[in-house]
Coordinates of C-alpha atoms in Angstrom, one line a residue:
Chain A
M1 CA -8.7 3.0 -23.8
R2 CA -5.9 3.3 -25.6
P3 CA -3.0 5.9 -24.4
V4 CA -3.5 6.5 -28.2
L5 CA -7.2 8.0 -27.7
I6 CA -6.0 9.0 -24.6
A7 CA -3.5 11.7 -25.0
L8 CA -5.7 13.4 -28.1
P9 CA -8.0 15.7 -25.1
V10 CA -4.9 15.9 -22.7
L11 CA -3.0 17.1 -25.7
A12 CA -6.4 20.1 -26.3
L13 CA -6.7 20.1 -22.9
A14 CA -3.0 21.9 -22.5
F15 CA -3.5 23.6 -25.6
L16 CA -6.4 25.8 -24.9
A17 CA -5.7 25.6 -20.5
G18 CA -1.6 26.5 -21.7
G19 CA -3.1 29.8 -24.0
L20 CA -4.7 30.8 -20.7
A21 CA -1.6 30.2 -18.8
L22 CA -3.7 28.3 -16.6
T23 CA -0.6 25.2 -16.7
R24 CA 1.3 26.5 -15.2
P25 CA 2.7 24.8 -12.0
V26 CA 2.3 26.8 -8.7
T27 CA 4.0 27.8 -6.1
V28 CA 3.7 28.2 -2.4
P29 CA 5.3 31.4 -1.3
D30 CA 7.3 32.1 2.1
T31 CA 4.8 34.5 3.4
A32 CA 2.6 31.6 3.5
L33 CA 3.7 29.8 5.7
A34 CA 5.1 33.0 8.8
G35 CA 4.6 31.9 11.3
L36 CA 4.2 28.0 11.3
T37 CA 6.5 26.1 14.0
G38 CA 7.5 22.4 13.0
D39 CA 7.0 19.5 16.5
A40 CA 9.7 16.8 14.9
I41 CA 8.2 14.9 17.3
A42 CA 4.7 15.1 15.5
G43 CA 5.7 14.9 13.0
E44 CA 6.9 11.4 12.5
A45 CA 3.4 9.9 13.2
V46 CA 2.8 12.4 10.0
F47 CA 5.1 10.2 8.0
W48 CA 3.6 7.2 9.1
A49 CA -0.1 8.2 8.6
A50 CA 1.5 9.7 5.0
G51 CA 2.9 6.9 4.2
C52 CA 5.8 8.4 2.3
A53 CA 8.0 5.1 3.5
S54 CA 5.6 3.0 1.2
C55 CA 7.0 4.3 -2.6
H56 CA 10.0 6.1 -1.4
A57 CA 11.9 2.9 0.9
A58 CA 13.4 0.4 -0.8
E59 CA 10.7 -2.5 -1.5
G60 CA 9.6 -4.7 0.7
A61 CA 11.8 -2.8 3.6
T62 CA 11.0 -3.4 7.3
G63 CA 12.4 -1.4 10.5
A64 CA 15.3 1.6 10.1
A65 CA 15.4 1.4 6.3
R66 CA 11.9 2.0 6.6
L67 CA 13.4 6.0 7.2
V68 CA 16.0 5.6 4.2
L69 CA 14.4 7.1 1.4
A70 CA 16.1 6.5 -1.2
G71 CA 13.7 6.1 -4.4
G72 CA 14.1 3.3 -6.8
Q73 CA 10.6 1.5 -6.6
R74 CA 8.7 0.7 -9.4
F75 CA 4.9 1.7 -10.1
A76 CA 3.6 0.3 -13.3
S77 CA 1.0 2.0 -15.3
E78 CA -0.8 2.1 -18.4
F79 CA 1.0 5.7 -19.3
G80 CA 4.4 4.1 -18.0
T81 CA 6.2 3.4 -15.6
F82 CA 7.2 5.5 -12.3
I83 CA 11.1 5.4 -10.3
A84 CA 9.9 6.7 -7.0
P85 CA 12.9 9.2 -6.5
N86 CA 15.4 9.7 -4.1
I87 CA 13.9 12.0 -1.5
S88 CA 16.4 11.6 1.5
M89 CA 17.7 14.5 3.1
H90 CA 21.0 14.1 0.6
P91 CA 21.8 17.8 -0.8
E92 CA 22.2 17.0 -4.0
Q93 CA 20.5 13.1 -4.8
G94 CA 17.7 13.7 -2.0
I95 CA 15.4 17.1 -1.2
G96 CA 18.0 18.5 1.9
A97 CA 18.7 21.4 0.0
W98 CA 15.0 22.6 -0.5
S99 CA 13.0 25.5 2.4
F100 CA 10.0 24.8 3.6
A101 CA 8.2 26.3 1.1
D102 CA 9.4 24.0 -1.0
F103 CA 8.8 20.9 0.2
V104 CA 4.7 22.4 0.7
T105 CA 4.8 23.7 -2.8
A106 CA 6.0 19.8 -3.7
V107 CA 3.6 18.0 -1.5
Q108 CA 0.4 20.5 -1.5
E109 CA 0.7 21.2 -5.6
G110 CA 3.2 19.2 -7.3
T111 CA 5.6 21.7 -8.1
S112 CA 9.1 21.1 -8.3
P113 CA 11.8 23.4 -7.1
E114 CA 12.8 24.3 -10.6
G115 CA 8.9 25.5 -11.9
R116 CA 8.1 22.1 -13.0
H117 CA 4.8 19.6 -12.4
Y118 CA 5.2 16.2 -10.6
Y119 CA 3.6 13.3 -12.3
P120 CA 0.2 12.8 -10.4
A121 CA 1.6 9.5 -9.1
F122 CA 2.7 11.4 -6.3
P123 CA -0.8 11.8 -4.3
Y124 CA -0.3 15.8 -4.1
G125 CA -3.9 16.0 -5.2
A126 CA -4.7 13.9 -1.1
Y127 CA -1.4 16.2 0.5
R128 CA -3.1 19.2 -0.7
L129 CA -5.8 18.4 1.6
A130 CA -3.2 18.2 4.9
A131 CA -2.9 21.3 7.3
R132 CA 0.0 23.1 6.7
Q133 CA 1.0 22.6 10.3
D134 CA 0.9 19.1 10.2
L135 CA 3.1 20.0 7.1
A136 CA 5.9 22.1 9.6
D137 CA 6.0 19.0 11.9
L138 CA 6.4 17.0 8.9
W139 CA 9.6 18.7 7.3
A140 CA 11.0 19.1 11.0
F141 CA 11.1 15.7 11.5
W142 CA 12.3 15.1 7.7
Q143 CA 15.2 16.7 8.6
T144 CA 16.1 13.6 11.0
L145 CA 15.5 11.4 8.8
P146 CA 19.2 9.5 6.7
S147 CA 20.8 10.7 3.8
A148 CA 21.2 8.6 0.7
D149 CA 22.7 9.3 -2.4
T150 CA 21.6 7.5 -5.0
P151 CA 20.5 9.1 -7.7
S152 CA 17.0 9.7 -8.5
A153 CA 16.4 7.3 -12.0
P154 CA 13.8 8.7 -14.9
H155 CA 10.7 8.1 -14.7
E156 CA 9.9 5.4 -18.4
I157 CA 7.1 7.3 -19.5
G158 CA 6.8 7.6 -23.5
F159 CA 5.6 11.0 -25.8
P160 CA 2.6 12.3 -24.8
F161 CA 2.9 11.9 -21.4
S162 CA 6.5 13.4 -21.2
I163 CA 5.6 16.5 -22.2
R164 CA 4.9 18.3 -18.4
R165 CA 2.7 20.8 -19.7
A166 CA -0.3 18.4 -19.8
V167 CA -0.3 18.0 -15.9
G168 CA -0.8 21.0 -15.4
A169 CA -4.2 20.7 -17.8
W170 CA -4.6 17.4 -15.3
N171 CA -4.4 19.4 -12.5
L172 CA -7.3 21.9 -13.8
L173 CA -9.2 18.7 -13.5
N174 CA -8.7 16.5 -10.5
L175 CA -7.4 18.3 -8.0
H176 CA -9.9 19.8 -5.6
D177 CA -9.7 21.7 -2.7
D178 CA -12.7 20.2 -0.6
F179 CA -13.1 16.2 1.2
V180 CA -15.2 13.9 -1.2
V181 CA -17.6 12.6 2.7
T182 CA -19.4 15.3 3.4
G183 CA -22.1 16.1 5.3
E184 CA -23.0 15.2 8.9
L185 CA -19.3 13.8 10.5
T186 CA -18.5 12.6 14.2
E187 CA -15.3 13.8 15.4
A188 CA -13.9 10.0 15.0
E189 CA -15.4 10.6 11.3
T190 CA -13.5 13.8 10.5
R191 CA -10.3 12.7 12.2
G192 CA -10.3 9.6 10.1
R193 CA -11.6 10.9 7.0
Y194 CA -8.6 13.9 6.9
L195 CA -6.6 10.7 7.5
A196 CA -7.7 8.6 4.6
E197 CA -7.9 11.6 2.2
A198 CA -5.3 14.0 3.2
L199 CA -3.0 11.6 4.9
A200 CA -2.8 7.7 4.2
H201 CA -4.5 8.5 0.6
C202 CA -6.0 5.2 0.0
A203 CA -7.9 6.0 -2.6
E204 CA -5.1 6.5 -4.9
C205 CA -5.8 2.2 -5.0
H206 CA -8.9 2.1 -3.8
T207 CA -10.7 4.0 -6.2
P208 CA -11.5 3.7 -10.2
R209 CA -10.1 6.4 -12.2
D210 CA -11.0 8.0 -15.3
A211 CA -9.9 7.6 -18.8
L212 CA -7.1 10.8 -18.0
G213 CA -5.8 8.7 -14.5
G214 CA -8.4 10.9 -12.9
L215 CA -9.8 9.2 -9.5
D216 CA -13.4 8.5 -10.0
R217 CA -15.0 10.8 -6.7
R218 CA -18.8 9.4 -7.4
A219 CA -17.3 5.7 -7.5
W220 CA -14.6 7.1 -3.6
M221 CA -13.7 3.8 -2.2
A222 CA -15.4 1.6 -4.4
G223 CA -12.3 -0.6 -5.7
A224 CA -10.2 -0.6 -8.9
P225 CA -8.2 -2.6 -10.7
N226 CA -4.6 -2.8 -9.7
P227 CA -2.6 -0.7 -12.2
S228 CA 0.1 -3.0 -11.6
G229 CA -0.8 -6.4 -11.3
S230 CA -3.3 -8.8 -11.7
G231 CA -6.9 -8.5 -9.6
T232 CA -8.2 -5.8 -8.0
I233 CA -8.3 -3.5 -5.4
P234 CA -10.5 -4.3 -2.6
A235 CA -13.4 -1.9 -2.2
L236 CA -14.3 -0.4 1.3
T237 CA -17.2 0.7 0.7
P238 CA -19.4 -0.6 4.4
D239 CA -21.7 -2.8 1.4
R240 CA -18.6 -4.1 0.8
L241 CA -16.3 -4.0 3.3
T242 CA -18.3 -5.2 6.3
W243 CA -16.1 -5.7 8.6
S244 CA -16.6 -4.7 11.8
E245 CA -14.7 -0.9 12.5
A246 CA -12.8 -3.4 14.8
E247 CA -12.2 -5.6 12.4
I248 CA -10.6 -3.1 10.5
A249 CA -8.8 -1.5 13.5
A250 CA -7.0 -4.8 14.2
Y251 CA -6.3 -5.1 10.5
L252 CA -4.9 -1.8 10.3
N253 CA -2.4 -2.8 13.8
D254 CA -1.4 -6.5 12.9
G255 CA -2.2 -7.6 9.5
F256 CA -4.5 -10.2 10.1
T257 CA -8.2 -10.4 8.0
P258 CA -11.1 -11.4 10.2
D259 CA -9.9 -15.0 9.7
F260 CA -6.6 -14.7 10.1
D261 CA -5.7 -14.1 6.7
S262 CA -2.8 -11.7 5.9
A263 CA -2.6 -8.6 3.9
G264 CA -0.3 -8.6 0.9
G265 CA 0.7 -6.6 -2.0
H266 CA 1.1 -3.1 -1.7
M267 CA -1.3 -2.9 1.2
V268 CA 1.8 -5.1 3.9
S269 CA 3.4 -1.8 3.8
V270 CA 0.6 0.3 4.0
I271 CA -0.3 -1.7 7.5
R272 CA 4.1 -0.9 8.2
N273 CA 3.1 2.7 8.5
I274 CA -0.2 2.6 10.2
A275 CA 0.3 0.5 12.4
M276 CA 3.2 3.1 13.6
L277 CA -0.3 5.3 14.5
G278 CA -2.4 4.8 18.0
D279 CA -5.5 3.2 18.6
E280 CA -7.8 5.8 18.2
D281 CA -6.2 6.6 14.8
R282 CA -6.6 3.3 13.1
L283 CA -10.5 3.2 14.7
A284 CA -11.6 6.4 13.1
I285 CA -9.9 5.2 10.0
A286 CA -12.8 2.5 10.4
A287 CA -15.5 4.7 10.8
Y288 CA -14.8 7.5 8.1
L289 CA -14.6 3.9 6.6
K290 CA -18.3 3.1 7.2
A291 CA -19.5 6.2 7.0
L292 CA -18.5 5.8 3.1
P293 CA -21.5 5.9 0.9
P294 CA -22.2 2.9 -0.6
A295 CA -20.2 1.0 -4.1
G296 CA -24.2 -0.2 -4.3
D297 CA -23.6 -2.6 -7.8
Chain B
M1 CA 13.8 -27.4 1.6
M2 CA 13.3 -27.7 -2.4
F3 CA 10.9 -27.0 -5.0
R4 CA 11.3 -29.9 -6.8
T5 CA 9.2 -28.5 -10.0
S6 CA 10.0 -31.0 -12.6
L7 CA 8.5 -33.9 -10.8
L8 CA 5.1 -32.6 -12.0
T9 CA 4.1 -30.5 -14.8
L10 CA 0.7 -30.1 -14.8
A11 CA -0.2 -28.2 -18.0
A12 CA -3.4 -30.8 -19.1
I13 CA -5.2 -29.6 -15.6
A14 CA -3.9 -26.1 -15.8
A15 CA -5.6 -26.4 -19.3
A16 CA -8.4 -27.2 -18.4
G17 CA -9.2 -24.1 -17.5
T18 CA -11.6 -24.4 -14.0
T19 CA -12.6 -22.0 -11.1
L20 CA -14.5 -24.2 -8.5
A21 CA -11.9 -24.7 -5.7
Q22 CA -12.6 -28.3 -6.1
D23 CA -11.8 -28.5 -9.3
L24 CA -7.9 -27.1 -8.4
P25 CA -5.4 -29.1 -8.7
A26 CA -4.5 -31.3 -5.7
P27 CA -0.8 -29.6 -4.6
V28 CA -3.1 -26.0 -5.0
Q29 CA -6.0 -27.7 -2.8
A30 CA -3.4 -28.9 -0.2
R31 CA -0.8 -25.7 0.2
Q32 CA -4.5 -24.0 0.0
G33 CA -5.1 -25.9 3.0
Q34 CA -2.0 -25.6 4.7
F35 CA -2.5 -22.0 4.9
Q36 CA -6.0 -22.3 6.3
I37 CA -4.6 -24.4 8.8
M38 CA -2.0 -21.7 9.5
A39 CA -4.6 -19.4 9.8
L40 CA -6.6 -21.1 12.1
N41 CA -3.8 -21.6 14.6
I42 CA -2.9 -17.7 14.3
G43 CA -6.5 -16.8 14.8
V44 CA -6.1 -19.1 18.2
V45 CA -2.8 -16.7 18.8
A46 CA -4.4 -13.2 16.9
N47 CA -7.6 -12.9 18.9
M48 CA -5.9 -13.0 22.0
A49 CA -3.7 -10.6 21.4
R50 CA -6.6 -8.8 20.1
G51 CA -8.5 -8.9 23.8
N52 CA -11.3 -10.6 21.7
T53 CA -10.8 -13.3 23.9
E54 CA -9.2 -14.7 27.0
Y55 CA -5.3 -15.8 27.3
D56 CA -5.5 -19.3 27.6
A57 CA -1.9 -20.2 28.0
A58 CA -2.2 -24.4 27.0
S59 CA -4.0 -23.3 23.7
A60 CA -1.6 -21.1 22.8
Q61 CA 0.9 -22.9 23.8
A62 CA -0.4 -26.1 21.2
A63 CA -1.9 -23.3 18.1
A64 CA 2.4 -21.5 18.3
D65 CA 3.4 -25.8 18.7
N66 CA 1.4 -26.1 15.5
L67 CA 2.6 -23.3 13.6
V68 CA 6.5 -24.6 14.3
A69 CA 4.9 -28.0 13.1
I70 CA 3.8 -26.8 9.8
S71 CA 6.9 -24.7 9.4
M72 CA 9.0 -27.6 9.4
L73 CA 6.6 -29.9 6.1
D74 CA 8.5 -29.9 3.1
Q75 CA 7.0 -28.1 0.6
S76 CA 8.8 -29.9 -2.6
F77 CA 5.1 -31.1 -3.6
H78 CA 2.9 -27.6 -2.8
W79 CA 4.1 -25.4 -5.3
P80 CA 4.9 -27.5 -9.0
E81 CA 5.3 -25.5 -12.1
G82 CA 2.9 -24.1 -13.7
T83 CA 0.1 -23.8 -10.7
D84 CA -0.1 -19.9 -10.7
N85 CA -2.4 -17.8 -11.5
M86 CA -1.4 -17.0 -14.9
A87 CA -2.1 -20.5 -15.4
L88 CA -5.1 -21.5 -13.5
E89 CA -8.1 -20.2 -11.8
G90 CA -8.8 -19.9 -8.4
T91 CA -4.8 -19.3 -6.7
R92 CA -3.1 -16.0 -6.1
A93 CA 0.1 -17.3 -6.1
L94 CA 2.0 -14.6 -8.3
P95 CA 4.6 -17.2 -11.2
A96 CA 7.4 -14.7 -9.7
I97 CA 7.7 -17.4 -6.7
W98 CA 8.8 -19.6 -9.4
E99 CA 11.5 -16.1 -10.7
N100 CA 12.4 -16.5 -6.8
L101 CA 12.8 -19.3 -5.6
P102 CA 15.0 -18.8 -2.9
D103 CA 14.4 -15.9 -2.0
V104 CA 10.9 -17.6 -1.4
V105 CA 12.3 -20.3 0.3
E106 CA 14.0 -18.2 3.1
K107 CA 11.4 -16.4 3.8
W108 CA 9.3 -19.6 4.9
G109 CA 12.2 -20.2 6.7
A110 CA 11.8 -16.6 8.1
F111 CA 8.4 -17.7 9.0
G112 CA 10.1 -20.9 10.6
A113 CA 11.7 -18.7 12.8
A114 CA 9.1 -16.3 14.0
A115 CA 6.9 -19.9 14.3
Q116 CA 9.6 -21.1 16.9
G117 CA 9.7 -17.2 18.6
L118 CA 6.3 -17.2 19.3
A119 CA 6.1 -21.9 20.1
A120 CA 9.2 -19.9 23.1
V121 CA 7.1 -17.5 24.3
A122 CA 3.6 -18.5 24.1
G123 CA 2.3 -19.9 27.4
G124 CA 4.6 -17.9 29.4
G125 CA 2.2 -14.9 29.5
L126 CA -0.1 -13.0 27.3
E127 CA 2.4 -9.5 26.9
G128 CA 5.5 -11.6 25.5
M129 CA 3.2 -13.9 23.0
Q130 CA 1.6 -10.2 22.3
A131 CA 5.4 -9.6 21.0
A132 CA 6.1 -12.4 19.8
L133 CA 3.3 -12.8 17.0
G134 CA 4.3 -9.4 15.8
P135 CA 7.1 -11.0 13.8
V136 CA 5.1 -14.0 12.5
G137 CA 2.8 -11.7 11.2
G138 CA 5.3 -9.9 9.6
S139 CA 7.3 -13.3 8.0
C140 CA 3.3 -14.0 6.4
G141 CA 3.0 -10.5 4.9
A142 CA 6.9 -10.0 4.4
C143 CA 5.6 -13.1 1.4
H144 CA 2.1 -11.9 0.5
D145 CA 3.4 -8.5 -0.4
A146 CA 6.1 -9.9 -2.7
Y147 CA 4.5 -13.3 -4.0
R148 CA 0.3 -13.2 -3.5
A149 CA -2.0 -11.0 -5.5
P150 CA -4.6 -8.8 -4.7
E151 CA -7.7 -10.6 -4.4

């Protein structure tokens, strides 16, 4: 569907919901976070699982450069080009001056400290399922990260998507407080679901989107067009991804497919993150993928 | 190494608009075969690294040496202009390759360096081989990250 056609219902919803004050950005108060103490060492694992560096470090960064969250990577979409902001510890250009509540508000509600909506290119829709203790640990780890003084570049988003209030309407439609995969899950599948749905946000690329850019939860991980180029992002459902759990876990560690082809595109960066986790977490993700409902035809 | 892109133009073949691998231009088939040979040899080493097969010093060394040998093949004739994934079906080579040839050449060189690092230790024990395989995989990924389209 053309963006202009998409825009009409977006705007209609924005005005309708705006009247009901439902599109107001949500914030998390300090009091909701009382009693949480972060552990930076535990937070490092959350950092890699959540994939922060894949978008906010420099394109193609490896090693210690993946801890420099200066932003600048460009993400094309049919709504315009989003440019990852500086989220390093720099007090002015980055987020070094934020409180923990500011951080949780950004990560789980998609609201900036100034009370504006972030665009959902930032996967707060996944992160809102993260455990608050994990976020406390992550924020503790964040304090150890370097500062970068690169200013954030503005997104290249045209009217009407430049109306940030419309994101509030989008949030009403697309934010969920429950996991997609439900039912009886083993311990490993449950851990894998948490890693995949709440932190690693696999679905952002592997699940198709509706006309408004929301994830189609009925076609969860069923594969999708590549938003920033040619080709498609493959399905991860067990009827399509037929690798064994051990093969999936190994791929997420060394980047080789069962045929010893190597990962490509943004997945290279994802594997750089997931390779930092323990074997049991990679096996948990594999177990979760095998528990997905089939994509069907 | 040089990509002598002006030597061959394949517009006519490209225009044929083929989808079957056997119909792809010979240089595309050649480079795809090259990557298959690479994958086969990486598989020998990586299967040992993953614990799928038992470590065998002679096989590991032979596979690593093959990777070094491939890294030394001059690539000039594998990559004529007009063989990107916009011009042809059946290749995932992005047009960005031809827009950033010096960087592509550098990344191919990084594969060679990583392969040599692997060959230096592959026959000397499992742990050293495992450690040296990481940079090889990294060099594959670095190029694919930038220059290969998803399937």
